[in-house]
JSON list of C-alpha atoms in Angstrom, two decimals:
[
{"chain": "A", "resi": 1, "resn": "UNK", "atom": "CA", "xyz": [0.00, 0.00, 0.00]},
{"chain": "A", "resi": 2, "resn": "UNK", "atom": "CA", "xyz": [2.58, 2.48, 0.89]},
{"chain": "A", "resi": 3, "resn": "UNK", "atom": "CA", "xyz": [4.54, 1.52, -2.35]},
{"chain": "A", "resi": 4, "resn": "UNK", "atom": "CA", "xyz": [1.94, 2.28, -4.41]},
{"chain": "A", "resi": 5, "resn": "UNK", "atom": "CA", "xyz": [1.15, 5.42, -2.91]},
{"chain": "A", "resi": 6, "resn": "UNK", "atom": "CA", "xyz": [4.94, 6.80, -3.18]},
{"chain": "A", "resi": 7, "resn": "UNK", "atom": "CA", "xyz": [4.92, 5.41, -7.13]},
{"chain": "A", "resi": 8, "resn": "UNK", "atom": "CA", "xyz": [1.85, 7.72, -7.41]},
{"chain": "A", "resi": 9, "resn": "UNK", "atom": "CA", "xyz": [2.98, 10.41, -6.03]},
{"chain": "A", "resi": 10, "resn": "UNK", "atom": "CA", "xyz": [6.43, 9.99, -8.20]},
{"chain": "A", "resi": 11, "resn": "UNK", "atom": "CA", "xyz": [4.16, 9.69, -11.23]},
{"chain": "A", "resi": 12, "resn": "UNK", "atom": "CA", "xyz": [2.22, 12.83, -10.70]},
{"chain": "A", "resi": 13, "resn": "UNK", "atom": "CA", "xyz": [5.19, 15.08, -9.84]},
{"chain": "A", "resi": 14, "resn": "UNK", "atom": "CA", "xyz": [6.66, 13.18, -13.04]},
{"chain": "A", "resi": 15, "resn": "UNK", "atom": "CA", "xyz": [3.78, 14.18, -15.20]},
{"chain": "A", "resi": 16, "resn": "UNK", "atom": "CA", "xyz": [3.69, 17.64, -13.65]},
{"chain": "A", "resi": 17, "resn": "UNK", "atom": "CA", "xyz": [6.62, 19.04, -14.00]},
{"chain": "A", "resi": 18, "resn": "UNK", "atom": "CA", "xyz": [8.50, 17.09, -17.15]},
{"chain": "A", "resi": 19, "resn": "UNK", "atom": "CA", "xyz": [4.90, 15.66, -18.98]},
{"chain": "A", "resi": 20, "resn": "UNK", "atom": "CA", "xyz": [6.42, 12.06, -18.22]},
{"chain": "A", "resi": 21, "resn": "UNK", "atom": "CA", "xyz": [5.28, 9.05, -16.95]},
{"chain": "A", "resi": 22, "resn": "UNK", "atom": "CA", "xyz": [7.63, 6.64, -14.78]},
{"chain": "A", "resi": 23, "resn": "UNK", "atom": "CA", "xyz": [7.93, 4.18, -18.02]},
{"chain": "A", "resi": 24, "resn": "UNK", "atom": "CA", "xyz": [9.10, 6.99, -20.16]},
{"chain": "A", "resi": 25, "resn": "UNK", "atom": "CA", "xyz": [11.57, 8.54, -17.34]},
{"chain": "A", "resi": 26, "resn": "UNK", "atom": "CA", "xyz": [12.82, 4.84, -16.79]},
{"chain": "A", "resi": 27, "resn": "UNK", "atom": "CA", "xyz": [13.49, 4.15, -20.86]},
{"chain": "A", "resi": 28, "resn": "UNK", "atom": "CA", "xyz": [15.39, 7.33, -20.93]},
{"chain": "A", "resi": 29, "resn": "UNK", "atom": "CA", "xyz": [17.29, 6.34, -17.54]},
{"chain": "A", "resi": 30, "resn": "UNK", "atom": "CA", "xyz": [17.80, 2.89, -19.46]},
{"chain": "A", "resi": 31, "resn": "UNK", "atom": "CA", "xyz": [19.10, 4.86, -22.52]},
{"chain": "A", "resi": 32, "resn": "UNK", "atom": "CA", "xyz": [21.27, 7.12, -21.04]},
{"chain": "A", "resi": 33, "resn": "UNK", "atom": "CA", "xyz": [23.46, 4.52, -19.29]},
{"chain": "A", "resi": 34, "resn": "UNK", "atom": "CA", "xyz": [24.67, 2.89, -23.42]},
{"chain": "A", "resi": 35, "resn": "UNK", "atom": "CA", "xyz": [27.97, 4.09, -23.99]},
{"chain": "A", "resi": 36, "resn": "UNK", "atom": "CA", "xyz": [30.34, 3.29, -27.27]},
{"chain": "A", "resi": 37, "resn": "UNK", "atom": "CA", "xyz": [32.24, 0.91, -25.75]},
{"chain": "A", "resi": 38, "resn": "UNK", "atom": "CA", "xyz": [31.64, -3.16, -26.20]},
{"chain": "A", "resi": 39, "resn": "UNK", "atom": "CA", "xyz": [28.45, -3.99, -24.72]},
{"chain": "A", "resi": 40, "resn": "UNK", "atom": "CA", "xyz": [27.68, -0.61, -24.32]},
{"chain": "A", "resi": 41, "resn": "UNK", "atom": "CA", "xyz": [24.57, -0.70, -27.11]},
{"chain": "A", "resi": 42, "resn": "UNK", "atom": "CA", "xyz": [21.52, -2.19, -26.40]},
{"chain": "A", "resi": 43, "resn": "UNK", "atom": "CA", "xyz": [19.19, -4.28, -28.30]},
{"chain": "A", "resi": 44, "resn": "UNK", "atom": "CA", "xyz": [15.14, -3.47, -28.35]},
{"chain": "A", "resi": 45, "resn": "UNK", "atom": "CA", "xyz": [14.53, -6.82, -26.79]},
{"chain": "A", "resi": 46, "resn": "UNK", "atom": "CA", "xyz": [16.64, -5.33, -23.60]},
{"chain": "A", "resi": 47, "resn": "UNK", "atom": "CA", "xyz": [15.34, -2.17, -23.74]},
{"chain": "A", "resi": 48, "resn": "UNK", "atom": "CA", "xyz": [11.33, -3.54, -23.17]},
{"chain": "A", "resi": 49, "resn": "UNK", "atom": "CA", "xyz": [12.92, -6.15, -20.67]},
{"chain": "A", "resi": 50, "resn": "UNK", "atom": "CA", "xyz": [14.52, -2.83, -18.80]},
{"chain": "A", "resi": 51, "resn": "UNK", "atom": "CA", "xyz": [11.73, -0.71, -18.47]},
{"chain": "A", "resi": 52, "resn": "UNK", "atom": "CA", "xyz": [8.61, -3.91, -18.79]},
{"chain": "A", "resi": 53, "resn": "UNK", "atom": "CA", "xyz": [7.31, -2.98, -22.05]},
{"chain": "A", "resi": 54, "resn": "UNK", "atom": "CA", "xyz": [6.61, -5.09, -24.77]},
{"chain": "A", "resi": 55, "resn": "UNK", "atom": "CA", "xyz": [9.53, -5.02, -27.90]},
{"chain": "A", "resi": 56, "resn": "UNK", "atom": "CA", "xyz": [6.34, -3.62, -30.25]},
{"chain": "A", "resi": 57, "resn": "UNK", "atom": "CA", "xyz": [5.53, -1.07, -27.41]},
{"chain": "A", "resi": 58, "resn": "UNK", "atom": "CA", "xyz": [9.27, 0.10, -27.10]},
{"chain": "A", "resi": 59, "resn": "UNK", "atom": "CA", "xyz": [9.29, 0.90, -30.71]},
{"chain": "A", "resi": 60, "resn": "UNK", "atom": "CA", "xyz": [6.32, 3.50, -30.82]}
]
């Protein structure tokens, strides 16, 4: 109960002051961490894994 209270309060200040939700802040968290080096590029499949999305649903 108290978990999902603090994810909606994280979700509304989200939304309010960036127009995210905390799926889209956690893809670009995911995204920001790929660097150049080996390994450092991810593929879709780890991506939706990452941040629970389907592959079709990280591609829209």
């Amino acid at each position: 109960m108290l978990h999902g209270r603090i994810e909606a309060h994280i979700e509304r200040a989200l939304q309010a002051g960036h127009d995210l939700s905390v799926r889209e802040y956690s893809l670009l968290d995911v995204l920001s961490r790929q660097h150049s080096g080996e390994g450092g590029h991810l593929q879709m499949k780890q991506v939706a894994d990452a941040v629970v999305l389907s592959q079709s649903a990280t591609t829209r």
